[in-house]
Amino acid sequence: MNADLNAPRIQSVAPAGHTGESLPKPLLGTVLAVQANYYHVKLEGVGIGSRESKAGREGERTQPTLPLMLLCTRRSRLKKIGQRVMVGDQVEVEEPDWEGGRGAIAQVLPRRSSLDRPPVANADQLLLVFALVDPMLDPYQLSHFLVKAETTQLKVCLCLNKSDLATTDEREYWCARLQQWGYAPILMSVQQAIGLAAVEAQLGDRVTIVSGPSGVGKSSLINWLVPHSDLRVAAVSGKLGRGRHTTRHVELFELPTGGLLADTPGFNQPDLDCTPEALATYFPEARSRLALANCQFSDCLHRDEPNCVVRGDWERYEHYLSFLDEAIARQEALNKLGDSEATLKRKSNRDGQEQYEPKLETKKYRRPSRRVQQQTLQNMRYDLKDASLDGD
Ligand code: GDP
Ligand code: ZN
């Protein structure tokens, strides 16, 4: 049996005759895509895309072009120690086969960040895309996405697309309103090529994850930023047809600005997945209040406790209360499942330190609405399905 039959197609390989003698050691690269047990690794110190390198190939003999991508397997030693390789990982590659465009991942370098869903290592920021119109900007949905984004501890950038469909008044209204929420949105129109330079400036050489509801123009934006990205999506992921709750196939696209962009459905899941205690810290409005003073009780949930500094006259306080119900319902559902992992959970705080979050006492919380409970259970079913697909 030829294992190569199962291997994904390779994007680009070394020019014939290249031995790799002049390479620095160790050979370092970034994992751009994962497909079954294969890792697409973009080697460091080479140009941006295979298209560019092919264009300059003819007649240029002085500068040998290194392969941009190697299709790698993971050393069995890594498998044995349970070392997962994620999209975005910086890796050491051994035994490159330049002719065949293959290699083996021998080492994963320490990560500066790591997301579970979507599974992306070393991401710097989230680019949240919403539309002003068509679909109409829904403040509650936006708030939900923002809070979910904040739970990642990554930098959150907000883009409002389809500005061409909105009036000047509408644009100004939303900018002012979102400033109150603690965000400075970039107004843009992919269709009219407005505000795209500002988006590119924001991307820079960072690793960015794009997220947002459907229909807002994410694909249009990504296609503008990374022409032909759809080709690789098709090549790597195939037609999965497993719906938007699949987090398995994430891939990174190289940006002309030097950064990487992940287009992933995995982040779009509706559940908030945070503890009731942590929720307030995901609202900039509450953060700024907590920076000035403390609540009387250190475990204040900012509802009706005396001398609470968070409760008050800010627009999204209502959203906070609603999401709190959701977070409590989730905790209670998890407690009922008796899942000790879920109730005593290791999390990284804003400073990147690992900490264990306490198991919560269920008595303390009031009963969430039936709707919230239903939704939480629904989401947990998706989570479990996802988890079973995610295993190695
Ligand atoms: P996605 O579901 O978020 O990936 O959204 P798409 O990129 O598929 O876009 C949804 C629809 O909005 C498409 O018909 C696009 O042509 C349209 N669209 C995208 N950007 C703009 C824009 O800036 N202005 C207008 N008017 N339409 C846009
Ligand atoms: Zn409080």
PDB file of C-alpha atoms in Angstrom, residues 148-374:
ATOM      1  CA  LYS A 148     -16.978  35.622  23.603  1.00  0.00           C
ATOM      2  CA  ALA A 149     -14.031  37.266  21.854  1.00  0.00           C
ATOM      3  CA  GLU A 150     -12.844  38.831  25.115  1.00  0.00           C
ATOM      4  CA  THR A 151     -12.810  35.435  26.811  1.00  0.00           C
ATOM      5  CA  THR A 152      -9.913  34.443  24.566  1.00  0.00           C
ATOM      6  CA  GLN A 153      -7.741  37.147  26.179  1.00  0.00           C
ATOM      7  CA  LEU A 154      -6.619  38.128  22.690  1.00  0.00           C
ATOM      8  CA  LYS A 155      -6.820  41.661  21.355  1.00  0.00           C
ATOM      9  CA  VAL A 156     -10.258  42.298  19.878  1.00  0.00           C
ATOM     10  CA  CYS A 157     -10.701  44.421  16.731  1.00  0.00           C
ATOM     11  CA  LEU A 158     -14.150  45.277  15.500  1.00  0.00           C
ATOM     12  CA  CYS A 159     -14.979  45.961  11.848  1.00  0.00           C
ATOM     13  CA  LEU A 160     -18.353  47.168  10.652  1.00  0.00           C
ATOM     14  CA  ASN A 161     -18.851  46.254   7.009  1.00  0.00           C
ATOM     15  CA  LYS A 162     -21.325  47.397   4.336  1.00  0.00           C
ATOM     16  CA  SER A 163     -20.928  51.026   5.284  1.00  0.00           C
ATOM     17  CA  ASP A 164     -22.045  51.733   1.722  1.00  0.00           C
ATOM     18  CA  LEU A 165     -25.539  50.635   2.681  1.00  0.00           C
ATOM     19  CA  ALA A 166     -25.757  52.832   5.783  1.00  0.00           C
ATOM     20  CA  THR A 167     -26.502  56.551   6.042  1.00  0.00           C
ATOM     21  CA  THR A 168     -23.987  58.962   7.534  1.00  0.00           C
ATOM     22  CA  ASP A 169     -26.228  59.251  10.590  1.00  0.00           C
ATOM     23  CA  GLU A 170     -26.307  55.481  11.061  1.00  0.00           C
ATOM     24  CA  ARG A 171     -22.539  55.258  10.759  1.00  0.00           C
ATOM     25  CA  GLU A 172     -21.977  58.018  13.285  1.00  0.00           C
ATOM     26  CA  TYR A 173     -24.594  56.607  15.616  1.00  0.00           C
ATOM     27  CA  TRP A 174     -22.927  53.194  15.746  1.00  0.00           C
ATOM     28  CA  CYS A 175     -19.426  54.574  16.145  1.00  0.00           C
ATOM     29  CA  ALA A 176     -20.521  56.713  19.089  1.00  0.00           C
ATOM     30  CA  ARG A 177     -22.499  53.874  20.649  1.00  0.00           C
ATOM     31  CA  LEU A 178     -19.643  51.391  20.373  1.00  0.00           C
ATOM     32  CA  GLN A 179     -17.193  53.912  21.811  1.00  0.00           C
ATOM     33  CA  GLN A 180     -19.398  53.828  24.892  1.00  0.00           C
ATOM     34  CA  TRP A 181     -18.944  50.066  24.942  1.00  0.00           C
ATOM     35  CA  GLY A 182     -15.195  50.560  24.889  1.00  0.00           C
ATOM     36  CA  TYR A 183     -14.527  49.758  21.231  1.00  0.00           C
ATOM     37  CA  ALA A 184     -13.314  51.813  18.281  1.00  0.00           C
ATOM     38  CA  PRO A 185     -14.805  50.113  15.220  1.00  0.00           C
ATOM     39  CA  ILE A 186     -13.293  50.322  11.746  1.00  0.00           C
ATOM     40  CA  LEU A 187     -16.010  51.232   9.281  1.00  0.00           C
ATOM     41  CA  MET A 188     -15.553  49.575   5.938  1.00  0.00           C
ATOM     42  CA  SER A 189     -17.120  48.401   2.745  1.00  0.00           C
ATOM     43  CA  VAL A 190     -15.476  45.532   0.942  1.00  0.00           C
ATOM     44  CA  GLN A 191     -17.673  46.172  -2.044  1.00  0.00           C
ATOM     45  CA  GLN A 192     -16.743  49.853  -2.321  1.00  0.00           C
ATOM     46  CA  ALA A 193     -13.157  49.318  -1.115  1.00  0.00           C
ATOM     47  CA  ILE A 194     -13.633  51.700   1.815  1.00  0.00           C
ATOM     48  CA  GLY A 195     -11.621  51.321   5.027  1.00  0.00           C
ATOM     49  CA  LEU A 196      -9.644  48.328   3.813  1.00  0.00           C
ATOM     50  CA  ALA A 197      -6.286  49.999   4.340  1.00  0.00           C
ATOM     51  CA  ALA A 198      -7.223  50.525   7.983  1.00  0.00           C
ATOM     52  CA  VAL A 199      -8.055  46.833   8.279  1.00  0.00           C
ATOM     53  CA  GLU A 200      -4.760  45.843   6.665  1.00  0.00           C
ATOM     54  CA  ALA A 201      -2.882  48.163   8.999  1.00  0.00           C
ATOM     55  CA  GLN A 202      -4.564  46.426  11.900  1.00  0.00           C
ATOM     56  CA  LEU A 203      -3.536  43.007  10.601  1.00  0.00           C
ATOM     57  CA  GLY A 204       0.122  43.888  10.024  1.00  0.00           C
ATOM     58  CA  ASP A 205       2.413  40.964  10.759  1.00  0.00           C
ATOM     59  CA  ARG A 206       0.116  39.542  13.426  1.00  0.00           C
ATOM     60  CA  VAL A 207      -1.754  36.269  13.528  1.00  0.00           C
ATOM     61  CA  THR A 208      -5.436  37.141  13.281  1.00  0.00           C
ATOM     62  CA  ILE A 209      -8.571  35.066  13.586  1.00  0.00           C
ATOM     63  CA  VAL A 210     -11.586  36.327  11.641  1.00  0.00           C
ATOM     64  CA  SER A 211     -14.978  35.815  13.153  1.00  0.00           C
ATOM     65  CA  GLY A 212     -18.516  37.085  12.862  1.00  0.00           C
ATOM     66  CA  PRO A 213     -22.017  35.991  11.906  1.00  0.00           C
ATOM     67  CA  SER A 214     -22.782  34.820   8.397  1.00  0.00           C
ATOM     68  CA  GLY A 215     -23.707  37.229   5.654  1.00  0.00           C
ATOM     69  CA  VAL A 216     -21.677  40.147   6.985  1.00  0.00           C
ATOM     70  CA  GLY A 217     -18.940  39.903   4.355  1.00  0.00           C
ATOM     71  CA  LYS A 218     -16.207  37.815   5.990  1.00  0.00           C
ATOM     72  CA  SER A 219     -15.530  35.755   2.876  1.00  0.00           C
ATOM     73  CA  SER A 220     -15.564  38.881   0.738  1.00  0.00           C
ATOM     74  CA  LEU A 221     -13.032  40.496   3.061  1.00  0.00           C
ATOM     75  CA  ILE A 222     -10.803  37.437   3.170  1.00  0.00           C
ATOM     76  CA  ASN A 223     -10.904  37.103  -0.606  1.00  0.00           C
ATOM     77  CA  TRP A 224      -9.855  40.706  -0.902  1.00  0.00           C
ATOM     78  CA  LEU A 225      -7.048  40.310   1.615  1.00  0.00           C
ATOM     79  CA  VAL A 226      -5.890  36.921   0.341  1.00  0.00           C
ATOM     80  CA  PRO A 227      -6.860  36.429  -3.298  1.00  0.00           C
ATOM     81  CA  HIS A 228      -7.556  32.780  -4.188  1.00  0.00           C
ATOM     82  CA  SER A 229      -7.743  31.733  -0.533  1.00  0.00           C
ATOM     83  CA  ASP A 230     -10.857  29.765  -1.453  1.00  0.00           C
ATOM     84  CA  LEU A 231      -8.741  27.418  -3.554  1.00  0.00           C
ATOM     85  CA  ARG A 232      -6.760  26.272  -0.570  1.00  0.00           C
ATOM     86  CA  VAL A 233      -9.840  25.999   1.599  1.00  0.00           C
ATOM     87  CA  ALA A 234     -11.232  23.544  -0.901  1.00  0.00           C
ATOM     88  CA  ALA A 235      -7.939  21.673  -1.250  1.00  0.00           C
ATOM     89  CA  VAL A 236      -7.307  21.315   2.442  1.00  0.00           C
ATOM     90  CA  SER A 237     -10.724  20.903   3.947  1.00  0.00           C
ATOM     91  CA  GLY A 238     -12.602  19.308   1.136  1.00  0.00           C
ATOM     92  CA  LYS A 239     -16.334  19.593   1.226  1.00  0.00           C
ATOM     93  CA  LEU A 240     -16.966  18.588   4.783  1.00  0.00           C
ATOM     94  CA  GLY A 241     -20.595  19.452   4.987  1.00  0.00           C
ATOM     95  CA  ARG A 242     -20.533  19.007   8.717  1.00  0.00           C
ATOM     96  CA  GLY A 243     -21.892  22.440   9.403  1.00  0.00           C
ATOM     97  CA  ARG A 244     -20.526  25.407  11.235  1.00  0.00           C
ATOM     98  CA  HIS A 245     -19.919  23.590  14.483  1.00  0.00           C
ATOM     99  CA  THR A 246     -16.931  21.774  13.083  1.00  0.00           C
ATOM    100  CA  THR A 247     -13.732  23.191  14.510  1.00  0.00           C
ATOM    101  CA  ARG A 248     -11.431  20.596  13.070  1.00  0.00           C
ATOM    102  CA  HIS A 249     -10.315  22.255   9.895  1.00  0.00           C
ATOM    103  CA  VAL A 250      -8.627  25.547  10.562  1.00  0.00           C
ATOM    104  CA  GLU A 251      -6.032  27.022   8.305  1.00  0.00           C
ATOM    105  CA  LEU A 252      -3.898  30.102   8.145  1.00  0.00           C
ATOM    106  CA  PHE A 253      -3.460  32.271   5.086  1.00  0.00           C
ATOM    107  CA  GLU A 254      -0.409  34.392   4.476  1.00  0.00           C
ATOM    108  CA  LEU A 255      -1.134  38.077   4.177  1.00  0.00           C
ATOM    109  CA  PRO A 256       0.829  40.452   1.960  1.00  0.00           C
ATOM    110  CA  THR A 257       1.376  42.477   5.165  1.00  0.00           C
ATOM    111  CA  GLY A 258       3.398  39.573   6.576  1.00  0.00           C
ATOM    112  CA  GLY A 259       0.764  38.356   8.994  1.00  0.00           C
ATOM    113  CA  LEU A 260      -1.404  35.269   8.996  1.00  0.00           C
ATOM    114  CA  LEU A 261      -5.160  35.062   8.838  1.00  0.00           C
ATOM    115  CA  ALA A 262      -7.366  32.248  10.102  1.00  0.00           C
ATOM    116  CA  ASP A 263     -10.821  31.871   8.754  1.00  0.00           C
ATOM    117  CA  THR A 264     -12.628  29.550  11.037  1.00  0.00           C
ATOM    118  CA  PRO A 265     -16.156  28.604  11.803  1.00  0.00           C
ATOM    119  CA  GLY A 266     -15.114  27.242  15.182  1.00  0.00           C
ATOM    120  CA  PHE A 267     -15.270  30.516  16.968  1.00  0.00           C
ATOM    121  CA  ASN A 268     -18.828  31.216  15.962  1.00  0.00           C
ATOM    122  CA  GLN A 269     -20.441  28.989  18.477  1.00  0.00           C
ATOM    123  CA  PRO A 270     -22.988  30.819  20.532  1.00  0.00           C
ATOM    124  CA  ASP A 271     -22.126  29.649  24.035  1.00  0.00           C
ATOM    125  CA  LEU A 272     -20.052  31.924  26.210  1.00  0.00           C
ATOM    126  CA  ASP A 273     -18.081  29.258  28.014  1.00  0.00           C
ATOM    127  CA  CYS A 274     -16.979  31.446  30.912  1.00  0.00           C
ATOM    128  CA  THR A 275     -17.542  31.379  34.643  1.00  0.00           C
ATOM    129  CA  PRO A 276     -20.091  33.742  36.195  1.00  0.00           C
ATOM    130  CA  GLU A 277     -17.293  35.310  38.250  1.00  0.00           C
ATOM    131  CA  ALA A 278     -15.171  36.124  35.219  1.00  0.00           C
ATOM    132  CA  LEU A 279     -17.962  37.512  33.056  1.00  0.00           C
ATOM    133  CA  ALA A 280     -17.667  41.158  34.160  1.00  0.00           C
ATOM    134  CA  THR A 281     -14.012  41.263  33.145  1.00  0.00           C
ATOM    135  CA  TYR A 282     -15.068  40.683  29.537  1.00  0.00           C
ATOM    136  CA  PHE A 283     -16.924  44.007  29.428  1.00  0.00           C
ATOM    137  CA  PRO A 284     -14.586  46.997  28.990  1.00  0.00           C
ATOM    138  CA  GLU A 285     -17.177  49.151  30.748  1.00  0.00           C
ATOM    139  CA  ALA A 286     -17.068  46.923  33.830  1.00  0.00           C
ATOM    140  CA  ARG A 287     -13.283  46.628  33.640  1.00  0.00           C
ATOM    141  CA  SER A 288     -12.861  50.382  33.757  1.00  0.00           C
ATOM    142  CA  ARG A 289     -15.177  50.575  36.778  1.00  0.00           C
ATOM    143  CA  LEU A 290     -13.278  47.795  38.539  1.00  0.00           C
ATOM    144  CA  ALA A 291      -9.998  49.552  37.781  1.00  0.00           C
ATOM    145  CA  LEU A 292     -11.157  52.546  39.821  1.00  0.00           C
ATOM    146  CA  ALA A 293     -12.676  50.769  42.817  1.00  0.00           C
ATOM    147  CA  ASN A 294     -13.521  47.350  44.240  1.00  0.00           C
ATOM    148  CA  CYS A 295     -16.877  45.884  45.048  1.00  0.00           C
ATOM    149  CA  GLN A 296     -17.457  45.212  48.739  1.00  0.00           C
ATOM    150  CA  PHE A 297     -17.485  41.459  48.153  1.00  0.00           C
ATOM    151  CA  SER A 298     -14.661  39.852  46.266  1.00  0.00           C
ATOM    152  CA  ASP A 299     -17.059  37.285  44.784  1.00  0.00           C
ATOM    153  CA  CYS A 300     -19.599  39.937  43.804  1.00  0.00           C
ATOM    154  CA  LEU A 301     -21.634  38.973  40.740  1.00  0.00           C
ATOM    155  CA  HIS A 302     -22.706  42.583  40.353  1.00  0.00           C
ATOM    156  CA  ARG A 303     -26.422  41.978  40.606  1.00  0.00           C
ATOM    157  CA  ASP A 304     -27.962  43.125  43.863  1.00  0.00           C
ATOM    158  CA  GLU A 305     -25.018  42.942  46.229  1.00  0.00           C
ATOM    159  CA  PRO A 306     -24.463  46.022  48.409  1.00  0.00           C
ATOM    160  CA  ASN A 307     -21.703  48.471  47.438  1.00  0.00           C
ATOM    161  CA  CYS A 308     -21.192  47.042  43.973  1.00  0.00           C
ATOM    162  CA  VAL A 309     -19.165  49.297  41.678  1.00  0.00           C
ATOM    163  CA  VAL A 310     -20.102  47.507  38.467  1.00  0.00           C
ATOM    164  CA  ARG A 311     -23.884  47.682  38.649  1.00  0.00           C
ATOM    165  CA  GLY A 312     -25.078  50.936  37.217  1.00  0.00           C
ATOM    166  CA  ASP A 313     -26.062  53.129  34.405  1.00  0.00           C
ATOM    167  CA  TRP A 314     -24.225  51.702  31.425  1.00  0.00           C
ATOM    168  CA  GLU A 315     -25.966  50.441  28.303  1.00  0.00           C
ATOM    169  CA  ARG A 316     -24.748  46.882  28.297  1.00  0.00           C
ATOM    170  CA  TYR A 317     -25.420  46.225  31.954  1.00  0.00           C
ATOM    171  CA  GLU A 318     -28.629  44.526  30.789  1.00  0.00           C
ATOM    172  CA  HIS A 319     -26.587  42.303  28.482  1.00  0.00           C
ATOM    173  CA  TYR A 320     -24.306  41.524  31.374  1.00  0.00           C
ATOM    174  CA  LEU A 321     -27.237  40.284  33.466  1.00  0.00           C
ATOM    175  CA  SER A 322     -28.540  38.180  30.631  1.00  0.00           C
ATOM    176  CA  PHE A 323     -25.155  36.589  29.879  1.00  0.00           C
ATOM    177  CA  LEU A 324     -24.720  35.987  33.587  1.00  0.00           C
ATOM    178  CA  ASP A 325     -27.861  33.847  33.544  1.00  0.00           C
ATOM    179  CA  GLU A 326     -26.356  31.946  30.656  1.00  0.00           C
ATOM    180  CA  ALA A 327     -23.012  31.444  32.401  1.00  0.00           C
ATOM    181  CA  ILE A 328     -24.747  30.262  35.551  1.00  0.00           C
ATOM    182  CA  ALA A 329     -26.942  27.852  33.609  1.00  0.00           C
ATOM    183  CA  ARG A 330     -23.883  26.446  31.919  1.00  0.00           C
ATOM    184  CA  GLN A 331     -22.065  25.971  35.204  1.00  0.00           C
ATOM    185  CA  GLU A 332     -25.061  24.281  36.741  1.00  0.00           C
ATOM    186  CA  ALA A 333     -25.521  21.989  33.773  1.00  0.00           C
ATOM    187  CA  LEU A 334     -21.858  21.034  33.936  1.00  0.00           C
ATOM    188  CA  ASN A 335     -22.054  20.468  37.670  1.00  0.00           C
ATOM    189  CA  LYS A 336     -24.998  18.177  37.129  1.00  0.00           C
ATOM    190  CA  LEU A 337     -22.990  16.157  34.671  1.00  0.00           C
ATOM    191  CA  GLY A 338     -20.484  15.760  37.483  1.00  0.00           C
ATOM    192  CA  ASP A 339     -17.707  16.761  35.155  1.00  0.00           C
ATOM    193  CA  SER A 340     -14.888  17.682  37.484  1.00  0.00           C
ATOM    194  CA  GLU A 341     -12.788  18.945  34.604  1.00  0.00           C
ATOM    195  CA  ALA A 342     -15.418  21.473  33.746  1.00  0.00           C
ATOM    196  CA  THR A 343     -15.976  22.711  37.266  1.00  0.00           C
ATOM    197  CA  LEU A 344     -12.333  22.959  38.237  1.00  0.00           C
ATOM    198  CA  LYS A 345     -10.910  24.353  35.142  1.00  0.00           C
ATOM    199  CA  ARG A 346      -7.408  25.464  34.347  1.00  0.00           C
ATOM    200  CA  LYS A 347      -7.481  28.838  32.678  1.00  0.00           C
ATOM    201  CA  SER A 348      -4.990  31.492  31.733  1.00  0.00           C
ATOM    202  CA  ASN A 349      -5.708  34.914  33.138  1.00  0.00           C
ATOM    203  CA  ARG A 350      -4.956  38.218  31.416  1.00  0.00           C
ATOM    204  CA  ASP A 351      -1.311  38.083  32.507  1.00  0.00           C
ATOM    205  CA  GLY A 352      -0.923  34.656  30.986  1.00  0.00           C
ATOM    206  CA  GLN A 353      -0.677  32.905  34.337  1.00  0.00           C
ATOM    207  CA  GLU A 354      -2.380  29.583  34.735  1.00  0.00           C
ATOM    208  CA  GLN A 355      -4.932  29.299  37.479  1.00  0.00           C
ATOM    209  CA  TYR A 356      -7.622  26.974  38.648  1.00  0.00           C
ATOM    210  CA  GLU A 357     -11.093  28.311  38.773  1.00  0.00           C
ATOM    211  CA  PRO A 358     -13.141  27.118  41.724  1.00  0.00           C
ATOM    212  CA  LYS A 359     -16.019  24.758  41.607  1.00  0.00           C
ATOM    213  CA  LEU A 360     -19.094  26.874  42.085  1.00  0.00           C
ATOM    214  CA  GLU A 361     -21.764  26.440  44.665  1.00  0.00           C
ATOM    215  CA  THR A 362     -24.976  25.974  42.798  1.00  0.00           C
ATOM    216  CA  LYS A 363     -27.190  27.253  45.613  1.00  0.00           C
ATOM    217  CA  LYS A 364     -25.873  30.736  45.227  1.00  0.00           C
ATOM    218  CA  TYR A 365     -27.450  31.303  41.860  1.00  0.00           C
ATOM    219  CA  ARG A 366     -31.028  31.905  40.972  1.00  0.00           C
ATOM    220  CA  ARG A 367     -32.687  29.596  38.534  1.00  0.00           C
ATOM    221  CA  PRO A 368     -32.058  30.527  34.918  1.00  0.00           C
ATOM    222  CA  SER A 369     -34.915  30.612  32.449  1.00  0.00           C
ATOM    223  CA  ARG A 370     -35.958  27.463  30.641  1.00  0.00           C
ATOM    224  CA  ARG A 371     -34.846  29.018  27.340  1.00  0.00           C
ATOM    225  CA  VAL A 372     -31.334  29.600  28.653  1.00  0.00           C
ATOM    226  CA  GLN A 373     -31.175  26.078  30.031  1.00  0.00           C
ATOM    227  CA  GLN A 374     -32.320  24.594  26.731  1.00  0.00           C
TER     228      GLN A 374
END
